[in-house]
mmCIF file of C-alpha atoms in Angstrom:
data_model
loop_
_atom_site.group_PDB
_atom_site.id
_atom_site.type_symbol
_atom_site.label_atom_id
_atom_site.label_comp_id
_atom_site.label_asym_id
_atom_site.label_seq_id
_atom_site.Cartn_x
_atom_site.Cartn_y
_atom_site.Cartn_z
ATOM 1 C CA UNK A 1 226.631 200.536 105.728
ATOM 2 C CA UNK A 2 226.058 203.321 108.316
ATOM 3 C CA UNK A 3 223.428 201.332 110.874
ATOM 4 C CA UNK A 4 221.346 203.264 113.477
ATOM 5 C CA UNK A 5 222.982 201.789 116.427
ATOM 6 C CA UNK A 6 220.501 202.096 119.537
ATOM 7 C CA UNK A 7 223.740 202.524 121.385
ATOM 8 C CA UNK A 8 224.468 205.733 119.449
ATOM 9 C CA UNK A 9 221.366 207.318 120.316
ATOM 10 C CA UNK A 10 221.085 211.144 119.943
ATOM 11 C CA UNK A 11 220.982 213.176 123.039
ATOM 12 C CA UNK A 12 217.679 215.229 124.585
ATOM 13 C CA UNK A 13 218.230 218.751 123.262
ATOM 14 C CA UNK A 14 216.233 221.620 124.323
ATOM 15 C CA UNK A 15 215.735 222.897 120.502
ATOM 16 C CA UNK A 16 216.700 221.286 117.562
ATOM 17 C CA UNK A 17 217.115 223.328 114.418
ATOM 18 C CA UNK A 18 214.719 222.529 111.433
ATOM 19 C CA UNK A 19 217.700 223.246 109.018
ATOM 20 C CA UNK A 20 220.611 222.255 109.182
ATOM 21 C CA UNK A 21 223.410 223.624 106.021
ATOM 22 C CA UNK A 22 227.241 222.163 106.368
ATOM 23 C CA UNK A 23 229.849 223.322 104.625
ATOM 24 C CA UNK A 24 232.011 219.655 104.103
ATOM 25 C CA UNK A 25 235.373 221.308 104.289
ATOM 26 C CA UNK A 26 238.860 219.554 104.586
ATOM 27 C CA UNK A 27 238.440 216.510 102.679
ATOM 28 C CA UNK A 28 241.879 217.286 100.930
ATOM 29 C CA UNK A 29 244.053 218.362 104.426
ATOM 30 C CA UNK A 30 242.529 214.874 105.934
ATOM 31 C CA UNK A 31 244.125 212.792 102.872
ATOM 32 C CA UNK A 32 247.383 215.059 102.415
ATOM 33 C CA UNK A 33 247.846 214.169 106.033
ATOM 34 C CA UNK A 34 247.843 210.488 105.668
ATOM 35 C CA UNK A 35 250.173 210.855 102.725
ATOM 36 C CA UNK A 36 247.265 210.306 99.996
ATOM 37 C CA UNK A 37 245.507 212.141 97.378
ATOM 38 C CA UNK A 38 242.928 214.951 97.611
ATOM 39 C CA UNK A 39 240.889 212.568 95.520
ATOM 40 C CA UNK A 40 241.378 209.931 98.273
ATOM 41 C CA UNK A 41 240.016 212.769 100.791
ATOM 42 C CA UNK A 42 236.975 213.238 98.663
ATOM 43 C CA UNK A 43 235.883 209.226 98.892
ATOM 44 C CA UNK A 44 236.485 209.164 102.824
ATOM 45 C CA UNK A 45 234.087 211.796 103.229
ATOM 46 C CA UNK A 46 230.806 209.714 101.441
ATOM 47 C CA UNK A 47 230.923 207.848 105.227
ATOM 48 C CA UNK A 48 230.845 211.149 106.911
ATOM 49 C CA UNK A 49 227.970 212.875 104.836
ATOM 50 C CA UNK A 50 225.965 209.055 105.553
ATOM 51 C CA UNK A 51 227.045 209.264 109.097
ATOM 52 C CA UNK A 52 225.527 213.191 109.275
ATOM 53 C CA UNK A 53 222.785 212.301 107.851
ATOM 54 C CA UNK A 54 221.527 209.151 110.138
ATOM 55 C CA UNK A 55 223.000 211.679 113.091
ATOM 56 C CA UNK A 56 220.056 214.336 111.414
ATOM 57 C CA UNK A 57 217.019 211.611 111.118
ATOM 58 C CA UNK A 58 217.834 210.713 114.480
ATOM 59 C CA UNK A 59 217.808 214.400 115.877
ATOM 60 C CA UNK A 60 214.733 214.970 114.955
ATOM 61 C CA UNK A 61 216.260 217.346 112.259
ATOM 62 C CA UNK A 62 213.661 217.874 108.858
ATOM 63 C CA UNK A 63 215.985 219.534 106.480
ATOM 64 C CA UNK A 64 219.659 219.161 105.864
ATOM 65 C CA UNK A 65 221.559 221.072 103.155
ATOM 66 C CA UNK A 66 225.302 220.097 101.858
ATOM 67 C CA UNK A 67 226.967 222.227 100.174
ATOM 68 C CA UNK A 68 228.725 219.301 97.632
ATOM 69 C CA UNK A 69 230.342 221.575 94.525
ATOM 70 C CA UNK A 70 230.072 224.787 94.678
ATOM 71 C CA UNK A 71 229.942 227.404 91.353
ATOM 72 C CA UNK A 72 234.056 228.505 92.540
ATOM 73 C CA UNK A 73 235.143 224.702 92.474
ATOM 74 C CA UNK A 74 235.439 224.905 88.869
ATOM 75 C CA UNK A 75 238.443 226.860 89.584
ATOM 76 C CA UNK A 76 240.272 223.519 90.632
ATOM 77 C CA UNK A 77 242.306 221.365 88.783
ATOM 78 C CA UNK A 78 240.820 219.716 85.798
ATOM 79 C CA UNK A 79 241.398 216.474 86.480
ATOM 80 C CA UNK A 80 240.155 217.275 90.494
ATOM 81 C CA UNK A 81 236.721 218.832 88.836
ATOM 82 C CA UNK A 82 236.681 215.617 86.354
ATOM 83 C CA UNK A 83 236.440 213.212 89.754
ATOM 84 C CA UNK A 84 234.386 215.195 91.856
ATOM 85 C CA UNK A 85 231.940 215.425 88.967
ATOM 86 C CA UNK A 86 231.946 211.899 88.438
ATOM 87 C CA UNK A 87 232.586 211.091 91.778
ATOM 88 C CA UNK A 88 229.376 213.248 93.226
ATOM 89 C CA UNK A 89 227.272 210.939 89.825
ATOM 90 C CA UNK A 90 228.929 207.546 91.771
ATOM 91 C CA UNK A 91 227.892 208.910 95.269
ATOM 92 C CA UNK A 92 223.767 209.311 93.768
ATOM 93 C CA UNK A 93 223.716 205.853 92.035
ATOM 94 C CA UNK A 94 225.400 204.149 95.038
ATOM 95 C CA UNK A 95 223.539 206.037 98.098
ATOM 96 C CA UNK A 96 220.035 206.750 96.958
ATOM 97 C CA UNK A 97 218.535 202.985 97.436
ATOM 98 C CA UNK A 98 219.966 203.288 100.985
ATOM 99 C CA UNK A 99 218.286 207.137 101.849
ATOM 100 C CA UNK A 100 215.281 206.379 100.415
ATOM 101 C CA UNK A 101 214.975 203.293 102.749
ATOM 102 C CA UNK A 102 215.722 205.758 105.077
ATOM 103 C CA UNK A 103 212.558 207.663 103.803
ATOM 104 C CA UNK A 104 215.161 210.899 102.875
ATOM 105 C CA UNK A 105 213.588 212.880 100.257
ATOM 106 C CA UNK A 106 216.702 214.078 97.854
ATOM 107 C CA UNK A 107 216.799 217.729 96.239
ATOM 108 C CA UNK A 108 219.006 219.466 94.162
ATOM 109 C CA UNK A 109 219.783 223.076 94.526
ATOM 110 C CA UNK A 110 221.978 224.722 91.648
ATOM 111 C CA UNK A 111 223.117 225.951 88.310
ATOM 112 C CA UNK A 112 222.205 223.215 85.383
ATOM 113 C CA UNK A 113 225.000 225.026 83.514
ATOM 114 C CA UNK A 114 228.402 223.446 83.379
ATOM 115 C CA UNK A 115 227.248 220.135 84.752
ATOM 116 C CA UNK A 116 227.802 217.052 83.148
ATOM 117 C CA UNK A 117 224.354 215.905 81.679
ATOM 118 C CA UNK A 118 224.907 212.392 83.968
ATOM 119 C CA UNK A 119 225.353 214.278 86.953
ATOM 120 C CA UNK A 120 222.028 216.219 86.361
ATOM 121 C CA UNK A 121 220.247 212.808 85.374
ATOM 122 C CA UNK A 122 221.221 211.260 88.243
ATOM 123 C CA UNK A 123 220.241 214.391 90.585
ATOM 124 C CA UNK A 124 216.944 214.351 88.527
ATOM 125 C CA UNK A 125 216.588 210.466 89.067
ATOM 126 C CA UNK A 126 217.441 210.628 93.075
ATOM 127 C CA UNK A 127 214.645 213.667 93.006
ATOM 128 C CA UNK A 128 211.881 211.307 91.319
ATOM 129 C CA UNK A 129 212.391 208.120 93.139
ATOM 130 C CA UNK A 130 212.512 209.525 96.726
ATOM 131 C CA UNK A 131 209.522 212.683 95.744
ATOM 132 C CA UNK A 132 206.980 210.993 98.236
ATOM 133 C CA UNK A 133 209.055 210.521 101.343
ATOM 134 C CA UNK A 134 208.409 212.159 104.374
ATOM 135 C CA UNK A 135 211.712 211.571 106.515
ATOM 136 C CA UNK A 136 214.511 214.497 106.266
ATOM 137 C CA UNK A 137 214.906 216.465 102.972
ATOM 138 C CA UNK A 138 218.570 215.727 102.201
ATOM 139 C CA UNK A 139 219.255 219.158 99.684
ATOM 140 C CA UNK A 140 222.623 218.972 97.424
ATOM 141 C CA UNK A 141 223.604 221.711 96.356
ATOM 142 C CA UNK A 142 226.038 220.822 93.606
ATOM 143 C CA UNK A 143 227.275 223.752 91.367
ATOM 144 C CA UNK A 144 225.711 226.141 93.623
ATOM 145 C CA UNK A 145 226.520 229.580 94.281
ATOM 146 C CA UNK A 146 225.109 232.136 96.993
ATOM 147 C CA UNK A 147 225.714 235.147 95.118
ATOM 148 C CA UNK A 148 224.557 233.418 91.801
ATOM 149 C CA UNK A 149 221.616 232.477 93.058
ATOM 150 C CA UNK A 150 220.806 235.814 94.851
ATOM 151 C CA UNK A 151 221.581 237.379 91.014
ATOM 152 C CA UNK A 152 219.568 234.560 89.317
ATOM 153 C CA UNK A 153 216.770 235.795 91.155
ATOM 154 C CA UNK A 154 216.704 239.016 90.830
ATOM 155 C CA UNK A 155 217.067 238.275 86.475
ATOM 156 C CA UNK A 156 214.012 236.608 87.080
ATOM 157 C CA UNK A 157 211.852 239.321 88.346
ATOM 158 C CA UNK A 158 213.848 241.725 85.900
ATOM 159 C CA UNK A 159 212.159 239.266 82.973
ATOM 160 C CA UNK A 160 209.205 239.299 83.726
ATOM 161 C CA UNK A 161 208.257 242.437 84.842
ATOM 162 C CA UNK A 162 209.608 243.257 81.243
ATOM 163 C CA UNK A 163 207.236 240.455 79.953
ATOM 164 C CA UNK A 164 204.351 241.501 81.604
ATOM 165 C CA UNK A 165 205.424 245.220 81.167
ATOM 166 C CA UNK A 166 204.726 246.308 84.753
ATOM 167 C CA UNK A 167 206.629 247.653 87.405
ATOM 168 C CA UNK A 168 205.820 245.949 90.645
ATOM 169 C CA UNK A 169 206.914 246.397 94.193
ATOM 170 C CA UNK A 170 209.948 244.085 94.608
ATOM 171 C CA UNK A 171 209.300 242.549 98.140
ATOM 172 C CA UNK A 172 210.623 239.625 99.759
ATOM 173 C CA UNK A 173 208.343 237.284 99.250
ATOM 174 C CA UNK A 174 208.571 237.756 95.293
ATOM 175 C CA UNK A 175 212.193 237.893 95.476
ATOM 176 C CA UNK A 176 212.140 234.425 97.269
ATOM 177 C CA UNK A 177 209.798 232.921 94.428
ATOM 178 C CA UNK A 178 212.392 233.235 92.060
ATOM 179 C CA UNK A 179 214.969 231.307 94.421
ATOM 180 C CA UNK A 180 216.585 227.868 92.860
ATOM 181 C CA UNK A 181 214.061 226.423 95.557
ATOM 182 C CA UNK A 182 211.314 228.991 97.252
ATOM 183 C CA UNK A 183 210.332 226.819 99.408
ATOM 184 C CA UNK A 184 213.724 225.482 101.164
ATOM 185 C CA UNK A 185 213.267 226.935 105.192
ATOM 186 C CA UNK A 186 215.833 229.373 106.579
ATOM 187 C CA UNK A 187 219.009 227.841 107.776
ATOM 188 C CA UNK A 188 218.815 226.910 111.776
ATOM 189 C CA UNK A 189 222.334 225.831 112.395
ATOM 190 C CA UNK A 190 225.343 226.491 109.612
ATOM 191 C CA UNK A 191 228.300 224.323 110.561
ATOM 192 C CA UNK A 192 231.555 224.484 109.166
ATOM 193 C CA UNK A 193 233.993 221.636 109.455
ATOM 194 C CA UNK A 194 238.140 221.761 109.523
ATOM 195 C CA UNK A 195 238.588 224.911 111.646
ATOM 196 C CA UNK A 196 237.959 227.846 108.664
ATOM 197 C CA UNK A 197 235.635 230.547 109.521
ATOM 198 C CA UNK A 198 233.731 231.427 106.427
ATOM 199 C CA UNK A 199 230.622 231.050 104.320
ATOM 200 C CA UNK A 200 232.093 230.295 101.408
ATOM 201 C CA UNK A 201 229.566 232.089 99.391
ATOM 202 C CA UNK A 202 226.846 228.953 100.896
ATOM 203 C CA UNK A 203 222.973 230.043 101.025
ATOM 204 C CA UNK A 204 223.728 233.739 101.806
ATOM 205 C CA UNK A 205 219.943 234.416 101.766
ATOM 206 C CA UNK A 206 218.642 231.964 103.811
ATOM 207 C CA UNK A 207 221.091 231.871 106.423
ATOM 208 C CA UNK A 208 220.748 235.390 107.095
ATOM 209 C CA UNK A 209 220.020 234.567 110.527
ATOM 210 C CA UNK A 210 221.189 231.287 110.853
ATOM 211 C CA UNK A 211 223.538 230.126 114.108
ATOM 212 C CA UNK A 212 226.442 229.352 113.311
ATOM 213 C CA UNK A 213 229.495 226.612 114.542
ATOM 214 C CA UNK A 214 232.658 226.607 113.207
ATOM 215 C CA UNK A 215 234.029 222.745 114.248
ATOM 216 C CA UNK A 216 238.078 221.785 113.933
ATOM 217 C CA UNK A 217 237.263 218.326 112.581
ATOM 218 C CA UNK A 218 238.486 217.751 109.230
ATOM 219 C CA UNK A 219 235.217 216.101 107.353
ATOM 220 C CA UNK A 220 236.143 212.772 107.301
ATOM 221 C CA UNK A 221 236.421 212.442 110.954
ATOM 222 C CA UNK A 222 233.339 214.176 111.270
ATOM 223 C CA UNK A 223 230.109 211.724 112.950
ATOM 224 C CA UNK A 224 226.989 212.088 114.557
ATOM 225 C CA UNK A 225 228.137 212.844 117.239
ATOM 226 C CA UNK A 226 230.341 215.775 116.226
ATOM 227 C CA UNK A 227 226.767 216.586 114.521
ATOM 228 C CA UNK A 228 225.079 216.484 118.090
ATOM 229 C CA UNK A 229 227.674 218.596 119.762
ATOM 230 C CA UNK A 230 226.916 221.135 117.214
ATOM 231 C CA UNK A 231 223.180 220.717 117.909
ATOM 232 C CA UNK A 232 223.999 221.156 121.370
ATOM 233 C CA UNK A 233 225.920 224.330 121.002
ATOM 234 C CA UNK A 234 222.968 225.671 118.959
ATOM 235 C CA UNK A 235 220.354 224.491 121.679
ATOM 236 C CA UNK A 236 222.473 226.709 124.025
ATOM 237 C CA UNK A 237 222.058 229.910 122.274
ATOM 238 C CA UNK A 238 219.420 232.492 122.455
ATOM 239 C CA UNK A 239 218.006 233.433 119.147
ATOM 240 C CA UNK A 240 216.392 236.983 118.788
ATOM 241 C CA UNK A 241 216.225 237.601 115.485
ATOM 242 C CA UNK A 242 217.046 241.373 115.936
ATOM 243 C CA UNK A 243 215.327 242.190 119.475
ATOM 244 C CA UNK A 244 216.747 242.448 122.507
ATOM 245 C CA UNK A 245 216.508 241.560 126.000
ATOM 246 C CA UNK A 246 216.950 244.239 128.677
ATOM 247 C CA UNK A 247 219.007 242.371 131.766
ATOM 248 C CA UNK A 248 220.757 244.717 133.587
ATOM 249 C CA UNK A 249 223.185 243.770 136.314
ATOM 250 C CA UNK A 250 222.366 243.299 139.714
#
């Protein structure tokens, strides 16, 4: 069990990010590495997501997103998709006592289509029980897809302004109505574990103008302290949003 050690206490940070997304990537290098199966990779990184997550609460971060199966993972091997399916159903059951004690609210963000009906029950079940709490929102976005989403969307407000027969003004703030969740903040800080630099098609909308840290650590090795030294990074930076600050030389 991942404790909060009061010898592992998180840093002073000058900002912390609200949102925090993470792309879990290099579950499958870490086991190859070790002479073991991708599969093998897969179970090792359960302590890391735990360990990211205490890291978060103890941050003083409110919203975490993981990006757990995306809508392109189907393209893996069968029997690959079979365990991480089942696998990400075993990971629910087991975890969601512990994160609620931890008063983590659990959300799913995703496609209902394709996953196995247990999966989605036990999203649906980890939803209910931990609705009330008031700790981090812990979102999983499990058969999730930027682009889909983004596409889902805009089907949405294609329906029903055929519905309604009208022909509204498509702003942002309908367009964001119609997202898997409208009201899921913009992304702070997007970190990437195991040294590739890409989104990999992970909340394009609302990390339009996220920060982002790219991190060598395979995610098994990853902790909360690898967390905190992205925090730190982040803290460092000067977010503008599109201005600009006029500093010329001396």
């Amino acid at each position: 069990m991942i404790l909060f050690d009061p010898e592992r206490k998180a840093p002073r940070f000058e900002s912390v990010p609200k949102h925090i997304a993470v792309v879990m990537d290099g579950n499958g290098r870490w086991a190859n590495k070790r002479g073991l199966t991708r599969t093998e990779g897969h179970r090792a990184g359960e302590a890391a997501l735990l360990e990211v997550i205490a890291g978060a609460i103890e941050a003083g971060v409110s919203n975490l997103t993981a990006y757990a199966f995306s809508t392109e993972n189907w393209k893996r091997s069968p029997e690959e998709v079979r365990f991480l399916m089942g696998y990400n159903k075993e990971v629910l059951r087991r975890r969601r006592d512990l994160l609620n004690q931890w008063d983590v609210r659990i959300r799913w963000s995703g496609r209902e289509s394709k996953l196995w009906p247990s999966v989605v029950k036990e999203l649906q079940e980890a939803e209910k029980l931990t609705a009330k709490n008031k700790g981090l929102t812990l979102t999983m976005a499990v058969n999730y897809g930027g682009r889909q989403e983004i596409l889902d969307a805009a089907q949405a407000l294609v329906d029903k302004a055929a519905k309604n027969k009208s022909s509204q003004r498509v702003t942002q703030a309908r367009f964001e109505k119609e997202l898997y969740l409208p009201d899921m903040p913009d992304v702070d800080l997007f970190i990437r574990s195991s040294g590739e630099i890409r989104t990999s098609n992970f909340l394009l909308w609302q990390a339009s103008y996220a920060e982002y840290v790219f991190m060598e650590e395979l995610w098994p090795d990853f902790s909360r302290e690898t967390l905190w030294k992205a925090i730190a990074d982040y803290s460092g930076r000067q977010r503008r949003f599109g201005a600009a600050v006029d500093s010329p030389l001396n």
